[in-house]
Tab-separated table of C-alpha atoms in Angstrom:
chain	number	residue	atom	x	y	z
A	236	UNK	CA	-38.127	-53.481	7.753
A	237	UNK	CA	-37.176	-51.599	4.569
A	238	UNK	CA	-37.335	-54.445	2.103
A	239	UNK	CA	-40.463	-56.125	3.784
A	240	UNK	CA	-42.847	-53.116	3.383
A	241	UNK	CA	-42.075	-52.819	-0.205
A	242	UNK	CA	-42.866	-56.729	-0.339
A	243	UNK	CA	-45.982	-55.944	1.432
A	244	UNK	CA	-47.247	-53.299	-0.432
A	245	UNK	CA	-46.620	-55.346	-3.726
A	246	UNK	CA	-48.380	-57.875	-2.324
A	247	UNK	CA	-51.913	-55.500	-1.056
A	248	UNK	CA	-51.547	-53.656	-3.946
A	249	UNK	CA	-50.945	-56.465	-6.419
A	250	UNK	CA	-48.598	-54.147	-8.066
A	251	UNK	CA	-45.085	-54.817	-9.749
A	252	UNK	CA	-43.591	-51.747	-9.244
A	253	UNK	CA	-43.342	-49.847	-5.419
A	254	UNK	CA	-41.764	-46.366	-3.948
A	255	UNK	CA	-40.733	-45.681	-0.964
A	256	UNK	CA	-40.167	-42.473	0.499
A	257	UNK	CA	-37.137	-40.876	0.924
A	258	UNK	CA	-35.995	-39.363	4.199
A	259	UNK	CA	-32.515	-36.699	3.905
A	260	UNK	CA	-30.099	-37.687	6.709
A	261	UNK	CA	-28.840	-33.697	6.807
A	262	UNK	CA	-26.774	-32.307	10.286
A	263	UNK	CA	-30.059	-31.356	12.589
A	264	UNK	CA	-28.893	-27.791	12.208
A	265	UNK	CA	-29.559	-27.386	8.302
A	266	UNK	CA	-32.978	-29.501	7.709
A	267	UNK	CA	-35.092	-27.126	9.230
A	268	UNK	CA	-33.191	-24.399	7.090
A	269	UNK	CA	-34.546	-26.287	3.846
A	270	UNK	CA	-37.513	-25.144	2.466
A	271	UNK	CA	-39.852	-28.077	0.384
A	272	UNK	CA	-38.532	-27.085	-2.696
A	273	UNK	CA	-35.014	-27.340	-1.937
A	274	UNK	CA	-35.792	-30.362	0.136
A	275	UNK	CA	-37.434	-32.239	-3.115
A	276	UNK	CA	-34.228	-30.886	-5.018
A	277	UNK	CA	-32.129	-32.774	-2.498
A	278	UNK	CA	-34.252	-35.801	-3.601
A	279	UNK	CA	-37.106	-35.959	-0.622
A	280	UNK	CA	-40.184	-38.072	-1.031
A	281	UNK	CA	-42.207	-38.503	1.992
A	282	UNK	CA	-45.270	-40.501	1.673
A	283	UNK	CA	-48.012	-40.406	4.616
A	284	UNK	CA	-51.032	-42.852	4.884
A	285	UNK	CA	-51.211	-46.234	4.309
A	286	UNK	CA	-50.029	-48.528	1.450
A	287	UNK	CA	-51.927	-48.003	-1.447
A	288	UNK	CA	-52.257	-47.735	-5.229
A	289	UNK	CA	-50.184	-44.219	-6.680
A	290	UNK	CA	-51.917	-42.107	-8.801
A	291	UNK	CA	-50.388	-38.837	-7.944
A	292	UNK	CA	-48.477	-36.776	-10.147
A	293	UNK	CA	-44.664	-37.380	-8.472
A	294	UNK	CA	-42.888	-39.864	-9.577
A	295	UNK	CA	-41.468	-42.804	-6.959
A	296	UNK	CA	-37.530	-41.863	-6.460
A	297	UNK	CA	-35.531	-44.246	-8.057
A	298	UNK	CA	-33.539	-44.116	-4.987
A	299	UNK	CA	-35.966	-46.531	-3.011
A	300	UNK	CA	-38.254	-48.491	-5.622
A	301	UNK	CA	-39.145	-52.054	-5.897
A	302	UNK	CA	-39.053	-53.373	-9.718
A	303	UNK	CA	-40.482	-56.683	-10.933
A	304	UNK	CA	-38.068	-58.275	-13.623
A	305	UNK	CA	-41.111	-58.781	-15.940
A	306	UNK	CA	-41.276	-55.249	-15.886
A	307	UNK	CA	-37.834	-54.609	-17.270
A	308	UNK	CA	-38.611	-57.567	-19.809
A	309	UNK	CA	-41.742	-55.773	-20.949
A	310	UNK	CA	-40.757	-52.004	-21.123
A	311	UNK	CA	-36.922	-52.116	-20.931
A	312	UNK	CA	-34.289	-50.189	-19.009
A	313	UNK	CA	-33.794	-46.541	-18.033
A	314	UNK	CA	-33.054	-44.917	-21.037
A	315	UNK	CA	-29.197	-43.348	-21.051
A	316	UNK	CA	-29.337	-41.002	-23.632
A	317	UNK	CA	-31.134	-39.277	-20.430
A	318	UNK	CA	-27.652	-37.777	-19.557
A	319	UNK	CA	-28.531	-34.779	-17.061
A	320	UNK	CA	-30.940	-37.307	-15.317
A	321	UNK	CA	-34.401	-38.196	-15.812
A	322	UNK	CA	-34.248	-41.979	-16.558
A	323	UNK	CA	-36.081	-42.613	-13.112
A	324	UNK	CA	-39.110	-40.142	-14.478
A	325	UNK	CA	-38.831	-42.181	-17.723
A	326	UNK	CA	-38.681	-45.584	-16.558
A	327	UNK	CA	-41.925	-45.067	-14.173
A	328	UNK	CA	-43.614	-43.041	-17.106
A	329	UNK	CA	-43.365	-45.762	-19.381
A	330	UNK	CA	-44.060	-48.540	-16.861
A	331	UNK	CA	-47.957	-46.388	-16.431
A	332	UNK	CA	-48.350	-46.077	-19.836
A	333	UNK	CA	-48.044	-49.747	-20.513
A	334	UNK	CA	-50.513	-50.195	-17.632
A	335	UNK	CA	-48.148	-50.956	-14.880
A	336	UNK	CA	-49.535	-50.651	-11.411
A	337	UNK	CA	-47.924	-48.366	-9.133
A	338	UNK	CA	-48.045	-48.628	-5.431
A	339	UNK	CA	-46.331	-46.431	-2.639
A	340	UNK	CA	-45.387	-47.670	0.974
A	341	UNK	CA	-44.515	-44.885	3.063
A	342	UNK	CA	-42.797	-46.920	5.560
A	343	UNK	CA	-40.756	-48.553	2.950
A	344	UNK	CA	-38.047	-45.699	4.341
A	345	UNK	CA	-34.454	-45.118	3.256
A	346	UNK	CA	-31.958	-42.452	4.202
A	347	UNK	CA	-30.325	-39.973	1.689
A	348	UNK	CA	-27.478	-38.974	3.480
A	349	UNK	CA	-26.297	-35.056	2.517
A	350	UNK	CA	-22.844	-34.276	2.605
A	351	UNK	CA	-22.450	-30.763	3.499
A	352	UNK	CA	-21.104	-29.808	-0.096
A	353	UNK	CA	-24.919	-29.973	-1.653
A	354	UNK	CA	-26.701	-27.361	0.952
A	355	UNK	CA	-24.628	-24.664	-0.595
A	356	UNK	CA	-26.607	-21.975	-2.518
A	357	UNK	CA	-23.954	-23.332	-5.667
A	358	UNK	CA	-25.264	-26.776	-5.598
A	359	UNK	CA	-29.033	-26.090	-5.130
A	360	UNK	CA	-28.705	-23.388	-8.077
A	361	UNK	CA	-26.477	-26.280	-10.246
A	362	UNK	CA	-29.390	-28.829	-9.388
A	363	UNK	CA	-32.068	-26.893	-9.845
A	364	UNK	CA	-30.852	-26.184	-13.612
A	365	UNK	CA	-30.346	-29.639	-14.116
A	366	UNK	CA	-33.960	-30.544	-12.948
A	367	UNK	CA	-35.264	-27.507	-15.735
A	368	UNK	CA	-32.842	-29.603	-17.867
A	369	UNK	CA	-34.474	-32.992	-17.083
A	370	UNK	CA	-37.796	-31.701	-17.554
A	371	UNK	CA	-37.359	-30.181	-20.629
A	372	UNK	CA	-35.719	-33.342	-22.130
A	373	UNK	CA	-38.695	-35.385	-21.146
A	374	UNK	CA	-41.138	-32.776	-22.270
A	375	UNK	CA	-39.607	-33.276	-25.700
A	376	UNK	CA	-39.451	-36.720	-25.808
A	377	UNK	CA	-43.110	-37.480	-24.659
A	378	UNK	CA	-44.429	-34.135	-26.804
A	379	UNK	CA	-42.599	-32.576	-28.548
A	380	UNK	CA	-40.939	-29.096	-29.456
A	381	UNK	CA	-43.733	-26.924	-29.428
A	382	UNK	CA	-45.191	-28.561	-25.795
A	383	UNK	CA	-41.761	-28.226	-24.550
A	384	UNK	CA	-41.814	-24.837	-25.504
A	385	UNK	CA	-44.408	-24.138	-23.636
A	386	UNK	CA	-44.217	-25.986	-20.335
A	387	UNK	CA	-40.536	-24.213	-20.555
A	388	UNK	CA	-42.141	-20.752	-20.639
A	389	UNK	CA	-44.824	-21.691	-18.277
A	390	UNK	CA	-42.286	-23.071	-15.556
A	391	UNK	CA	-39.905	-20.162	-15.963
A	392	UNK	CA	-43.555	-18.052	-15.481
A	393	UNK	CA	-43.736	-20.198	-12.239
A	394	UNK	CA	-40.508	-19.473	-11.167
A	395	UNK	CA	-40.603	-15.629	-11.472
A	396	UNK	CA	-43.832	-15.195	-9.972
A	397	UNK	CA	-44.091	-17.832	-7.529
A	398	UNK	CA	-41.218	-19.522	-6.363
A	399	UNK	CA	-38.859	-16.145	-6.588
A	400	UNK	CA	-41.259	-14.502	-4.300
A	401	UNK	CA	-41.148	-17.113	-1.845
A	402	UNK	CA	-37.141	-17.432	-2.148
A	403	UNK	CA	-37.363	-13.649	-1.128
């Protein structure tokens, strides 16, 4: 029923552009191993509730999103020169800013299947780097040096005094 609740929820929401959430397909020994921080690393979105119009901070995965044509006609495509990733963030960023409507059906579901090789310690470390990457690229692209400055210091603040903490 994948393909006909994002149809739906374009359809109640009279939006052009729909998420889904994400579920990991991991061996039932490792998920509950994963804490939500690794788990959104791995690429989870879960969505409760209903269908409904997404304000929220988090940006739909590109992995399981429903995209109008006009939309692409209007804004354009993910921007490449996002090589570390990113162009997902981008793409939905822009689409908001033009005044794209955004709607989420949770039980629009598809599986992320895990292959072993990316619960290591190694890969979670490589792809949490690569997020700090991705953020900082699209912190200087949507405001510049001095804001990316910034937000850099302030999530490597978070990191230390939150997240470490919690790792420990």
């Amino acid at each position: 029923n994948w393909l006909r609740e994002l149809l739906l929820a374009a359809s109640l929401t009279r939006s052009t552009l729909v998420g889904g959430s994400v579920l990991l397909r991991l061996p039932a020994s490792q998920l509950p191993a994963l804490g939500p921080i690794s788990r959104n690393v791995l690429g989870e979105h879960l969505y409760g509730g209903a269908t409904r119009l997404y304000r929220g901070k988090r940006i739909p995965s590109s992995g399981n999103m429903l995209v109008a044509r006009e939309i692409l006609d209007s804004i354009g495509l993910f921007d490449t020169s996002l090589v570390a990733g990113g162009s997902d963030t981008d793409f939905v960023r822009r689409a908001r800013a033009s005044g794209i409507i955004v709607s989420i059906a949770p039980a629009a579901i598809v599986n992320h299947i895990i292959p072993p090789s990316r619960v290591t310690p190694a890969y979670l470390r490589w792809t949490s780097i690569r997020t700090g990457y991705q953020f900082a690229a699209l912190d200087l692209k949507y405001s510049g040096r001095a804001s990316m400055l910034a937000r850099t210091i302030a999530r490597i603040g978070q990191a230390i005094l939150v997240n470490f903490p919690l790792l420990i």
